[in-house]
Short mmCIF file of C-alpha atoms and ligand atoms in Angstrom, two decimals:
data_model
loop_
_atom_site.label_atom_id
_atom_site.label_comp_id
_atom_site.label_asym_id
_atom_site.label_seq_id
_atom_site.Cartn_x
_atom_site.Cartn_y
_atom_site.Cartn_z
CA UNK A 1362 -33.84 -0.93 12.62
CA UNK A 1363 -33.81 -2.17 9.02
CA UNK A 1364 -33.41 -5.92 8.60
CA UNK A 1365 -30.43 -7.19 6.64
CA UNK A 1366 -29.33 -10.68 5.65
CA UNK A 1367 -25.80 -11.95 6.18
CA UNK A 1368 -23.84 -11.39 2.96
CA UNK A 1369 -22.59 -14.98 2.49
CA UNK A 1370 -26.05 -16.30 3.26
CA UNK A 1371 -27.80 -14.15 0.66
CA UNK A 1372 -25.31 -15.26 -2.01
CA UNK A 1373 -26.54 -18.85 -1.66
CA UNK A 1374 -29.99 -17.72 -2.87
CA UNK A 1375 -29.70 -14.47 -4.82
CA UNK A 1376 -27.58 -13.00 -7.57
CA UNK A 1377 -26.91 -9.27 -7.88
CA UNK A 1378 -27.12 -6.99 -10.91
CA UNK A 1379 -25.48 -3.58 -10.76
CA UNK A 1380 -25.64 -0.50 -12.92
CA UNK A 1381 -23.36 2.46 -12.32
CA UNK A 1382 -23.99 6.04 -13.39
CA UNK A 1383 -20.96 8.22 -12.89
CA UNK A 1384 -20.94 11.99 -13.24
CA UNK A 1385 -17.61 13.63 -14.04
CA UNK A 1386 -17.08 17.39 -13.84
CA UNK A 1387 -14.84 18.53 -16.66
CA UNK A 1388 -11.96 20.89 -15.90
CA UNK A 1389 -12.62 23.25 -18.81
CA UNK A 1390 -11.84 26.94 -18.15
CA UNK A 1391 -15.46 27.97 -18.65
CA UNK A 1392 -18.91 26.48 -18.11
CA UNK A 1393 -20.84 24.29 -20.56
CA UNK A 1394 -22.97 26.96 -22.25
CA UNK A 1395 -21.57 30.34 -21.15
CA UNK A 1396 -18.27 32.11 -20.46
CA UNK A 1397 -18.46 31.98 -16.65
CA UNK A 1398 -15.37 30.54 -14.93
CA UNK A 1399 -15.57 26.84 -14.13
CA UNK A 1400 -13.91 26.89 -10.72
CA UNK A 1401 -14.64 24.98 -7.54
CA UNK A 1402 -15.73 27.17 -4.63
CA UNK A 1403 -15.66 30.97 -4.76
CA UNK A 1404 -18.05 33.37 -3.01
CA UNK A 1405 -21.61 32.11 -3.60
CA UNK A 1406 -23.26 33.38 -6.79
CA UNK A 1407 -20.18 35.13 -8.18
CA UNK A 1408 -19.54 32.76 -11.15
CA UNK A 1409 -22.88 33.44 -12.78
CA UNK A 1410 -24.43 35.19 -15.79
CA UNK A 1411 -27.86 35.35 -17.47
CA UNK A 1412 -27.26 32.04 -19.31
CA UNK A 1413 -26.35 29.87 -16.30
CA UNK A 1414 -28.99 31.64 -14.19
CA UNK A 1415 -31.52 30.69 -16.88
CA UNK A 1416 -32.82 34.23 -17.34
CA UNK A 1417 -35.48 34.60 -20.05
CA UNK A 1418 -34.08 35.53 -23.45
CA UNK A 1419 -30.52 34.35 -22.75
CA UNK A 1420 -29.08 31.93 -25.28
CA UNK A 1421 -26.57 29.12 -24.68
CA UNK A 1422 -23.52 28.31 -26.83
CA UNK A 1423 -21.85 24.94 -26.39
CA UNK A 1424 -18.28 24.80 -25.06
CA UNK A 1425 -16.08 23.28 -27.80
CA UNK A 1426 -13.47 22.11 -25.33
CA UNK A 1427 -16.15 20.19 -23.41
CA UNK A 1428 -17.23 18.44 -26.62
CA UNK A 1429 -13.59 17.57 -27.29
CA UNK A 1430 -13.23 16.11 -23.76
CA UNK A 1431 -16.48 14.16 -24.20
CA UNK A 1432 -15.17 12.59 -27.39
CA UNK A 1433 -11.80 11.72 -25.83
CA UNK A 1434 -13.57 10.13 -22.85
CA UNK A 1435 -15.84 8.19 -25.22
CA UNK A 1436 -12.86 6.93 -27.20
CA UNK A 1437 -10.98 5.94 -24.04
CA UNK A 1438 -14.06 3.92 -23.02
CA UNK A 1439 -13.96 2.13 -26.40
CA UNK A 1440 -17.22 3.79 -27.45
CA UNK A 1441 -18.60 4.68 -30.86
CA UNK A 1442 -18.74 8.44 -31.38
CA UNK A 1443 -22.01 9.79 -32.81
CA UNK A 1444 -21.73 11.33 -36.28
CA UNK A 1445 -24.58 13.66 -35.37
CA UNK A 1446 -26.30 14.24 -32.05
CA UNK A 1447 -28.26 16.86 -30.15
CA UNK A 1448 -28.68 18.15 -26.65
CA UNK A 1449 -32.06 17.58 -25.01
CA UNK A 1450 -34.13 19.22 -22.30
CA UNK A 1451 -34.79 17.09 -19.25
CA UNK A 1452 -37.71 18.81 -17.56
CA UNK A 1453 -38.11 18.84 -13.83
CA UNK A 1454 -38.38 21.40 -11.07
CA UNK A 1455 -35.80 21.86 -8.38
CA UNK A 1456 -34.72 25.19 -6.89
CA UNK A 1457 -31.04 24.61 -7.75
CA UNK A 1458 -31.99 24.65 -11.45
CA UNK A 1459 -33.58 27.93 -12.46
CA UNK A 1460 -34.48 26.94 -16.02
CA UNK A 1461 -36.76 24.14 -14.78
CA UNK A 1462 -34.92 21.83 -17.16
CA UNK A 1463 -31.42 20.40 -17.33
CA UNK A 1464 -29.71 20.62 -20.69
CA UNK A 1465 -28.59 17.03 -21.20
CA UNK A 1466 -28.61 14.33 -23.84
CA UNK A 1467 -31.24 11.64 -24.14
CA UNK A 1468 -31.62 9.33 -27.13
CA UNK A 1469 -28.64 10.81 -28.98
CA UNK A 1470 -25.61 10.55 -26.69
CA UNK A 1471 -22.28 11.66 -28.10
CA UNK A 1472 -20.64 8.32 -27.19
CA UNK A 1473 -22.18 4.84 -26.87
CA UNK A 1474 -21.54 1.06 -26.91
CA UNK A 1475 -18.15 0.88 -25.19
CA UNK A 1476 -16.45 -1.29 -22.59
CA UNK A 1477 -13.67 -1.33 -20.03
CA UNK A 1478 -11.86 -4.25 -18.43
CA UNK A 1479 -11.26 -4.07 -14.69
CA UNK A 1480 -9.28 -6.38 -12.47
CA UNK A 1481 -10.34 -7.83 -9.13
CA UNK A 1482 -8.02 -10.27 -7.34
CA UNK A 1483 -6.16 -10.92 -10.59
CA UNK A 1484 -9.36 -11.75 -12.52
CA UNK A 1485 -10.60 -9.55 -15.36
CA UNK A 1486 -14.23 -8.40 -15.57
CA UNK A 1487 -15.57 -6.63 -18.63
CA UNK A 1488 -17.91 -3.75 -17.84
CA UNK A 1489 -20.00 -2.74 -20.85
CA UNK A 1490 -20.61 0.98 -21.27
CA UNK A 1491 -24.06 1.92 -22.53
CA UNK A 1492 -23.33 5.59 -23.11
CA UNK A 1493 -21.34 8.66 -22.15
CA UNK A 1494 -23.33 11.84 -22.62
CA UNK A 1495 -22.85 15.57 -22.07
CA UNK A 1496 -24.89 17.62 -19.64
CA UNK A 1497 -24.64 20.47 -17.18
CA UNK A 1498 -24.42 20.44 -13.41
CA UNK A 1499 -27.07 22.08 -11.23
CA UNK A 1500 -26.44 24.68 -8.52
CA UNK A 1501 -25.86 23.71 -4.93
CA UNK A 1502 -28.66 23.87 -2.37
CA UNK A 1503 -27.77 23.99 1.31
CA UNK A 1504 -30.71 23.10 3.54
CA UNK A 1505 -30.42 24.64 6.97
CA UNK A 1506 -32.08 22.80 9.84
CA UNK A 1507 -33.89 19.48 9.35
CA UNK A 1508 -30.61 17.48 9.36
CA UNK A 1509 -29.52 19.10 6.10
CA UNK A 1510 -32.38 17.61 4.06
CA UNK A 1511 -35.04 19.64 2.29
CA UNK A 1512 -37.75 17.94 4.35
CA UNK A 1513 -37.97 19.76 7.65
CA UNK A 1514 -35.42 22.44 6.74
CA UNK A 1515 -36.05 25.93 8.11
CA UNK A 1516 -34.69 27.58 4.99
CA UNK A 1517 -32.44 26.79 2.03
CA UNK A 1518 -29.50 28.67 0.55
CA UNK A 1519 -28.77 28.36 -3.16
CA UNK A 1520 -25.40 28.89 -4.80
CA UNK A 1521 -25.48 28.88 -8.61
CA UNK A 1522 -21.69 28.86 -9.10
CA UNK A 1523 -21.91 25.17 -10.04
CA UNK A 1524 -24.94 25.65 -12.33
CA UNK A 1525 -23.82 24.98 -15.89
CA UNK A 1526 -20.53 23.28 -15.04
CA UNK A 1527 -19.82 20.74 -17.82
CA UNK A 1528 -20.55 17.14 -16.88
CA UNK A 1529 -20.11 13.84 -18.60
CA UNK A 1530 -22.41 11.09 -17.38
CA UNK A 1531 -21.09 7.58 -17.97
CA UNK A 1532 -23.69 4.80 -17.76
CA UNK A 1533 -22.87 1.10 -17.68
CA UNK A 1534 -24.95 -1.77 -18.99
CA UNK A 1535 -26.14 -4.08 -16.19
CA UNK A 1536 -23.13 -5.74 -14.57
CA UNK A 1537 -24.09 -9.42 -14.23
CA UNK A 1538 -22.33 -12.57 -13.16
CA UNK A 1539 -19.93 -11.00 -10.67
CA UNK A 1540 -21.70 -12.75 -7.74
CA UNK A 1541 -20.01 -12.14 -4.41
CA UNK A 1542 -17.41 -9.94 -6.10
CA UNK A 1543 -20.04 -7.49 -7.41
CA UNK A 1544 -19.28 -4.74 -4.85
CA UNK A 1545 -15.54 -5.08 -5.53
CA UNK A 1546 -16.08 -4.99 -9.30
CA UNK A 1547 -18.04 -1.75 -8.86
CA UNK A 1548 -15.26 -0.27 -6.77
CA UNK A 1549 -12.59 -1.39 -9.25
CA UNK A 1550 -14.63 0.09 -12.10
CA UNK A 1551 -14.85 3.51 -10.46
CA UNK A 1552 -11.15 3.39 -9.51
CA UNK A 1553 -10.42 2.52 -13.14
CA UNK A 1554 -12.55 5.45 -14.37
CA UNK A 1555 -10.81 7.79 -11.94
CA UNK A 1556 -7.36 6.76 -13.18
CA UNK A 1557 -8.45 6.85 -16.81
CA UNK A 1558 -9.98 10.34 -16.52
CA UNK A 1559 -6.90 11.57 -14.70
CA UNK A 1560 -4.62 10.26 -17.41
CA UNK A 1561 -6.80 11.98 -20.02
CA UNK A 1562 -6.39 15.25 -18.09
CA UNK A 1563 -10.08 16.11 -18.53
CA UNK A 1564 -11.11 16.36 -14.86
CA UNK A 1565 -9.66 16.84 -11.40
CA UNK A 1566 -11.51 13.63 -10.43
CA UNK A 1567 -11.65 14.60 -6.76
CA UNK A 1568 -14.34 12.35 -5.32
CA UNK A 1569 -14.35 14.25 -2.01
CA UNK A 1570 -15.03 17.53 -3.87
CA UNK A 1571 -17.73 15.89 -5.96
CA UNK A 1572 -15.96 16.20 -9.31
CA UNK A 1573 -16.47 12.42 -9.68
CA UNK A 1574 -19.66 11.04 -8.15
CA UNK A 1575 -21.35 7.75 -8.54
CA UNK A 1576 -24.96 6.56 -8.40
CA UNK A 1577 -25.21 2.81 -7.79
CA UNK A 1578 -28.21 0.90 -9.12
CA UNK A 1579 -28.53 -2.38 -7.27
CA UNK A 1580 -30.98 -5.24 -7.64
CA UNK A 1581 -30.96 -8.88 -6.66
CA UNK A 1582 -32.96 -11.79 -8.06
CA UNK A 1583 -33.30 -15.44 -7.01
CA UNK A 1584 -30.52 -17.47 -8.64
CA UNK A 1585 -31.71 -18.77 -12.02
CA UNK A 1586 -34.77 -16.49 -12.11
CA UNK A 1587 -33.78 -15.37 -15.60
CA UNK A 1588 -34.86 -11.77 -15.05
CA UNK A 1589 -33.65 -8.80 -13.06
CA UNK A 1590 -35.15 -7.79 -9.74
CA UNK A 1591 -36.47 -4.32 -8.89
CA UNK A 1592 -33.60 -1.89 -8.45
CA UNK A 1593 -32.83 0.95 -6.12
CA UNK A 1594 -30.49 3.81 -6.95
CA UNK A 1595 -28.15 4.97 -4.18
CA UNK A 1596 -27.19 8.54 -5.08
CA UNK A 1597 -23.91 10.45 -4.91
CA UNK A 1598 -21.62 7.92 -3.31
CA UNK A 1599 -18.44 9.87 -2.82
CA UNK A 1600 -15.57 7.48 -2.18
CA UNK A 1601 -14.37 4.15 -3.52
CA UNK A 1602 -14.80 2.53 -0.15
CA UNK A 1603 -18.37 3.83 0.13
CA UNK A 1604 -19.30 2.37 -3.25
CA UNK A 1605 -18.36 -1.09 -2.07
CA UNK A 1606 -20.10 -0.64 1.29
CA UNK A 1607 -23.28 0.89 -0.16
CA UNK A 1608 -23.72 -1.97 -2.65
CA UNK A 1609 -23.10 -4.66 -0.05
CA UNK A 1610 -25.61 -3.02 2.27
CA UNK A 1611 -28.26 -2.71 -0.43
CA UNK A 1612 -27.84 -6.38 -1.40
CA UNK A 1613 -28.26 -7.40 2.26
CA UNK A 1614 -31.26 -5.12 2.80
CA UNK A 1615 -33.05 -6.19 -0.38
CA UNK A 1616 -32.49 -9.86 0.51
CA UNK A 1617 -34.23 -9.28 3.85
CA UNK A 1618 -37.19 -7.62 2.07
CA UNK A 1619 -37.51 -10.52 -0.40
CA UNK A 1620 -37.00 -13.19 2.29
CA UNK A 1621 -39.92 -11.68 4.22
CA UNK A 1622 -42.12 -11.99 1.13
CA UNK A 1623 -42.02 -8.25 0.43
CA UNK A 1624 -41.23 -6.32 -2.73
CA UNK A 1625 -38.29 -3.96 -3.22
CA UNK A 1626 -39.52 -0.42 -3.85
CA UNK A 1627 -38.06 1.31 -6.91
CA UNK A 1628 -36.64 4.49 -5.40
CA UNK A 1629 -33.53 6.56 -4.89
CA UNK A 1630 -31.67 6.04 -1.63
CA UNK A 1631 -29.10 8.00 0.37
CA UNK A 1632 -25.92 6.43 1.69
CA UNK A 1633 -24.84 7.20 5.25
CA UNK A 1634 -21.10 7.27 5.66
CA UNK A 1635 -21.21 6.93 9.45
CA UNK A 1636 -22.91 3.53 9.75
CA UNK A 1637 -22.73 2.27 6.16
CA UNK A 1638 -26.50 2.09 5.68
CA UNK A 1639 -28.85 3.57 3.08
CA UNK A 1640 -32.22 5.21 3.61
CA UNK A 1641 -35.20 5.88 1.40
CA UNK A 1642 -35.10 8.99 -0.85
CA UNK A 1643 -37.76 9.72 -3.44
CA UNK A 1644 -39.62 7.38 -5.79
CA UNK A 1645 -37.55 7.00 -8.95
CA UNK A 1646 -39.00 8.77 -11.95
CA UNK A 1647 -39.18 6.96 -15.26
CA UNK A 1648 -37.76 8.62 -18.35
CA UNK A 1649 -41.23 9.63 -19.63
CA UNK A 1650 -41.79 11.80 -16.54
CA UNK A 1651 -39.04 14.12 -17.73
CA UNK A 1652 -40.73 14.96 -21.04
CA UNK A 1653 -37.42 15.02 -22.88
CA UNK A 1654 -37.27 16.91 -26.15
CA UNK A 1655 -34.47 18.13 -28.39
CA UNK A 1656 -33.01 21.47 -27.26
CA UNK A 1657 -34.09 24.08 -29.82
CA UNK A 1658 -31.57 26.74 -28.71
CA UNK A 1659 -28.44 24.72 -29.57
CA UNK A 1660 -27.04 23.51 -32.87
CA UNK A 1661 -26.68 19.76 -33.44
CA UNK A 1662 -23.16 18.41 -32.83
CA UNK A 1663 -21.59 16.67 -35.81
CA UNK A 1664 -17.94 15.87 -35.10
CA UNK A 1665 -16.12 15.08 -38.34
CA UNK A 1666 -14.46 11.65 -38.57
CA UNK A 1667 -11.12 13.42 -39.14
CA UNK A 1668 -11.45 15.28 -35.85
CA UNK A 1669 -12.42 12.09 -34.02
CA UNK A 1670 -9.32 10.35 -35.40
CA UNK A 1671 -7.14 13.33 -34.41
CA UNK A 1672 -8.49 13.06 -30.89
CA UNK A 1673 -7.97 9.29 -30.83
CA UNK A 1674 -4.30 9.96 -31.49
CA UNK A 1675 -4.12 12.06 -28.29
CA UNK A 1676 -5.25 9.22 -26.02
CA UNK A 1677 -2.79 7.99 -23.42
CA UNK A 1678 -1.66 4.37 -23.33
CA UNK A 1679 -4.70 2.10 -22.59
CA UNK A 1680 -4.85 1.18 -18.88
CA UNK A 1681 -4.14 -2.54 -19.36
CA UNK A 1682 -1.07 -1.77 -21.47
CA UNK A 1683 -0.03 0.89 -19.00
CA UNK A 1684 -0.29 -1.56 -16.09
CA UNK A 1685 1.73 -4.21 -17.91
CA UNK A 1686 4.44 -1.68 -18.72
CA UNK A 1687 4.62 -0.43 -15.13
CA UNK A 1688 4.82 -3.97 -13.76
CA UNK A 1689 7.70 -4.67 -16.14
CA UNK A 1690 9.49 -1.41 -15.35
CA UNK A 1691 9.12 -1.95 -11.62
CA UNK A 1692 10.00 -5.63 -11.71
CA UNK A 1693 7.16 -6.73 -9.41
CA UNK A 1694 5.68 -10.23 -9.25
CA UNK A 1695 1.98 -10.61 -10.12
CA UNK A 1696 1.12 -10.85 -6.43
CA UNK A 1697 3.04 -7.72 -5.43
CA UNK A 1698 1.64 -5.78 -8.36
CA UNK A 1699 -1.98 -6.80 -7.84
CA UNK A 1700 -1.56 -5.83 -4.18
CA UNK A 1701 -0.97 -2.28 -5.41
CA UNK A 1702 -3.93 -2.39 -7.81
CA UNK A 1703 -6.26 -3.87 -5.17
CA UNK A 1704 -5.27 -1.18 -2.68
CA UNK A 1705 -6.26 1.45 -5.28
CA UNK A 1706 -2.70 2.74 -5.04
CA UNK A 1707 -1.45 2.40 -8.61
CA UNK A 1708 -1.48 6.10 -9.49
CA UNK A 1709 -0.11 7.04 -6.06
CA UNK A 1710 2.77 4.58 -6.35
CA UNK A 1711 3.43 5.78 -9.89
CA UNK A 1712 3.56 9.42 -8.73
CA UNK A 1713 5.78 8.51 -5.77
CA UNK A 1714 8.23 6.79 -8.11
CA UNK A 1715 8.11 9.84 -10.39
CA UNK A 1716 8.99 11.94 -7.32
CA UNK A 1717 12.19 9.92 -6.85
CA UNK A 1718 11.40 6.89 -4.65
CA UNK A 1719 12.24 3.36 -5.74
CA UNK A 1720 9.21 1.26 -6.73
CA UNK A 1721 9.84 -1.06 -3.76
CA UNK A 1722 9.87 1.82 -1.27
CA UNK A 1723 6.82 3.47 -2.84
CA UNK A 1724 4.90 0.19 -2.74
CA UNK A 1725 5.95 -0.48 0.84
CA UNK A 1726 4.61 2.82 2.19
CA UNK A 1727 1.33 2.92 0.25
CA UNK A 1728 0.33 -0.72 0.46
CA UNK A 1729 1.27 -1.41 4.08
CA UNK A 1730 1.60 1.55 6.44
CA UNK A 1731 -0.58 4.10 4.64
CA UNK A 1732 -3.23 1.56 3.54
CA UNK A 1733 -3.59 0.49 7.18
CA UNK A 1734 -4.06 4.09 8.30
CA UNK A 1735 -6.64 4.75 5.54
CA UNK A 1736 -8.49 1.60 6.57
CA UNK A 1737 -8.52 2.59 10.22
CA UNK A 1738 -9.80 6.04 9.31
CA UNK A 1739 -12.43 4.62 6.96
CA UNK A 1740 -11.20 6.71 4.02
CA UNK A 1741 -9.56 6.21 0.64
CA UNK A 1742 -5.78 6.40 0.30
CA UNK A 1743 -5.85 9.67 -1.63
CA UNK A 1744 -7.89 11.32 1.11
CA UNK A 1745 -5.23 10.65 3.74
CA UNK A 1746 -3.59 14.04 3.47
CA UNK A 1747 -0.11 12.99 2.38
CA UNK A 1748 1.03 13.47 -1.21
CA UNK A 1749 3.19 11.13 -3.31
CA UNK A 1750 5.92 13.81 -3.25
CA UNK A 1751 5.85 13.82 0.56
CA UNK A 1752 6.07 10.03 0.72
CA UNK A 1753 9.07 10.20 -1.62
CA UNK A 1754 10.61 12.87 0.64
CA UNK A 1755 10.15 10.64 3.72
CA UNK A 1756 11.89 7.79 1.92
CA UNK A 1757 14.71 10.13 0.82
CA UNK A 1758 15.31 11.01 4.50
CA UNK A 1759 15.54 7.27 5.27
CA UNK A 1760 17.95 6.73 2.38
CA UNK A 1761 20.16 9.59 3.57
CA UNK A 1762 20.29 7.96 7.02
CA UNK A 1763 18.63 10.99 8.67
CA UNK A 1764 15.82 8.80 9.97
CA UNK A 1765 15.07 5.08 10.12
CA UNK A 1766 11.82 3.32 9.19
CA UNK A 1767 10.46 3.57 12.70
CA UNK A 1768 11.10 7.31 12.88
CA UNK A 1769 9.72 7.63 9.36
CA UNK A 1770 6.34 6.48 10.70
CA UNK A 1771 6.44 9.31 13.23
CA UNK A 1772 7.35 11.73 10.45
CA UNK A 1773 4.28 10.51 8.54
CA UNK A 1774 2.19 11.05 11.70
CA UNK A 1775 3.41 14.65 11.69
CA UNK A 1776 2.70 15.23 8.01
CA UNK A 1777 -0.82 13.80 8.44
CA UNK A 1778 -1.31 16.06 11.47
CA UNK A 1779 -0.55 19.06 9.27
CA UNK A 1780 2.83 19.87 10.82
CA UNK A 1781 4.41 20.57 7.45
CA UNK A 1782 6.77 18.89 5.02
CA UNK A 1783 8.69 15.77 6.17
CA UNK A 1784 11.97 17.65 6.77
CA UNK A 1785 10.16 20.25 8.91
CA UNK A 1786 8.51 17.51 10.96
CA UNK A 1787 11.93 15.93 11.60
CA UNK A 1788 13.21 19.28 12.93
CA UNK A 1789 10.12 20.24 14.91
CA UNK A 1790 9.74 16.84 16.55
CA UNK A 1791 13.49 16.26 16.91
CA UNK A 1792 13.28 12.93 15.09
CA UNK A 1793 16.70 12.77 13.41
CA UNK A 1794 18.79 9.68 14.05
CA UNK A 1795 21.66 10.29 16.45
CA UNK A 1796 24.98 9.16 15.00
CA UNK A 1797 27.18 11.47 17.08
CA UNK A 1798 29.82 9.24 18.75
CA UNK A 1799 29.80 11.20 22.00
CA UNK A 1800 26.10 10.77 22.66
CA UNK A 1801 26.07 7.18 21.44
CA UNK A 1802 29.24 6.26 23.36
CA UNK A 1803 27.67 7.25 26.67
CA UNK A 1804 24.55 5.18 25.97
CA UNK A 1805 26.70 2.21 24.91
CA UNK A 1806 28.77 2.45 28.12
CA UNK A 1807 25.54 2.45 30.17
CA UNK A 1808 24.23 -0.62 28.35
CA UNK A 1809 27.52 -2.51 28.88
CA UNK A 1810 27.58 -1.59 32.56
CA UNK A 1811 23.98 -2.71 33.03
CA UNK A 1812 24.53 -6.07 31.27
CA UNK A 1813 27.90 -7.46 32.35
CA UNK A 1814 26.99 -11.07 31.44
CA UNK A 1815 26.12 -10.13 27.82
CA UNK A 1816 29.26 -7.99 27.59
CA UNK A 1817 31.33 -10.99 28.76
CA UNK A 1818 29.87 -13.23 26.05
CA UNK A 1819 30.71 -10.65 23.38
CA UNK A 1820 34.25 -10.36 24.73
CA UNK A 1821 34.41 -14.16 24.45
CA UNK A 1822 33.66 -13.93 20.73
CA UNK A 1823 29.86 -14.32 20.69
CA UNK A 1824 29.34 -11.38 18.36
CA UNK A 1825 25.62 -12.25 17.82
CA UNK A 1826 24.97 -11.27 21.44
CA UNK A 1827 25.57 -7.63 20.41
CA UNK A 1828 21.94 -7.52 19.20
CA UNK A 1829 20.66 -7.50 22.78
CA UNK A 1830 22.88 -4.53 23.68
CA UNK A 1831 21.91 -2.65 20.52
CA UNK A 1832 18.28 -3.13 21.57
CA UNK A 1833 19.04 -1.63 24.99
CA UNK A 1834 20.74 1.41 23.46
CA UNK A 1835 17.89 1.92 20.96
CA UNK A 1836 15.38 1.77 23.78
CA UNK A 1837 17.34 4.24 25.90
CA UNK A 1838 17.53 6.62 22.94
CA UNK A 1839 13.85 6.23 22.03
CA UNK A 1840 14.62 4.56 18.71
CA UNK A 1841 16.71 7.45 17.44
CA UNK A 1842 20.17 5.87 17.58
CA UNK A 1843 22.01 4.98 14.40
CA UNK A 1844 21.93 1.19 14.80
CA UNK A 1845 24.99 0.57 12.60
CA UNK A 1846 27.10 3.03 14.57
CA UNK A 1847 25.94 1.52 17.86
CA UNK A 1848 27.01 -1.93 16.74
CA UNK A 1849 30.41 -0.64 15.70
CA UNK A 1850 30.92 1.07 19.06
CA UNK A 1851 29.88 -2.01 21.08
CA UNK A 1852 32.26 -4.27 19.18
CA UNK A 1853 35.04 -1.70 19.46
CA UNK A 1854 34.61 -1.27 23.20
CA UNK A 1855 34.42 -5.02 23.85
CA UNK A 1856 37.18 -6.06 21.48
ZN1 ZN B 2905 -22.75 31.83 -16.85
MN1 MN B 2906 -27.08 13.05 -15.13
#
């Protein structure tokens, strides 16, 4: 069992430094250097051609739409856009990459020197962006046997459909000074990127499908040491919640290593969703091991300043401005609004409002009921399996008086269990509120008969006592009675 140090304890002695490398798959129609379809899934090895299979003699051509998306992403991250840059070969061997090199960018990224501001608990942290560069994805290797890892596998299957899919890699400068909030800042940063990329329309940003994946570099150093500690790189962390957990775990593990007088090994690590730990991967290569050199088969990229300015004009409202406008439109206090942001629910609430719910109703469902369920399931809100449109439909049923809030929770249970749209779940599960006077009248008569003393008090003018009888009727009708109607009937009968 790996030793870890209590999180609060380690913060009294160490300070963390983080660096995040995020890979984004672009949603262009075709791949980065060939005309193959850029689609998730498909029969293995059907979206391939000589270029993305790296066959000798094939020649790549860069995807103009991918360059356009790269520039828009760079601008949205407040980066400079290179006047002239090239692709580079990053040489290494892995069976999911037939060329034995990845076409990437090295010392000439298309976008560099940017920043984004993220909010944690109402405080703003600036995350400096070192670069955003273009590259291609590798194929997908599936190792069979040996717990799914290449070591100990019986055999491996390779699917090249993903080989050559356009990627943008966004690299931060070291994130310093966040202290105990460092894991939350990292999470907020990735949530911010996800929302930003979505609003740019350049990627599906589905973390669970791997179209947005994050590598977290973590190091700690004794407070006041004045230099960074040795870092580890936890690869492919695939949810917002996991980013926070993986970083916390690494800080705690590294503190135990240092406390025991050891040295942190510079290596890649794997994150394990089930228990929130990381384990050793491979020693981390330094840049010189990759023998980078400029790609001779592709033209340099020299976006004109006019084009860059045209693209700047297509950017959506900056996130901070967008948030301020939403808060104003929705009329929420700072506390209510930051509750939405902290829950990672801003886009979901926005889409629920767009689907017809009031901001208050949308906030209520996402930040309380659904956030609790996501927490219990250990997943992010957008992985829950209910869409903003469905949440809006549930609320519409409440507003029409078809169901009440309590029944609405059962409707949500049904939607999450895959029983269909909210209205179908109401029908299938028989969840509609009963407001039929006949059915209610009988239940009210029973409640009066069973509680003569309460009935007497109501007859004597103590109208507040009706609450107890309403409760009895609701219980008898398993929460499905129309409470307003029940109250009316009780008062009528005991008038
Ligand atoms: Zn191809
Ligand atoms: Mn990369």
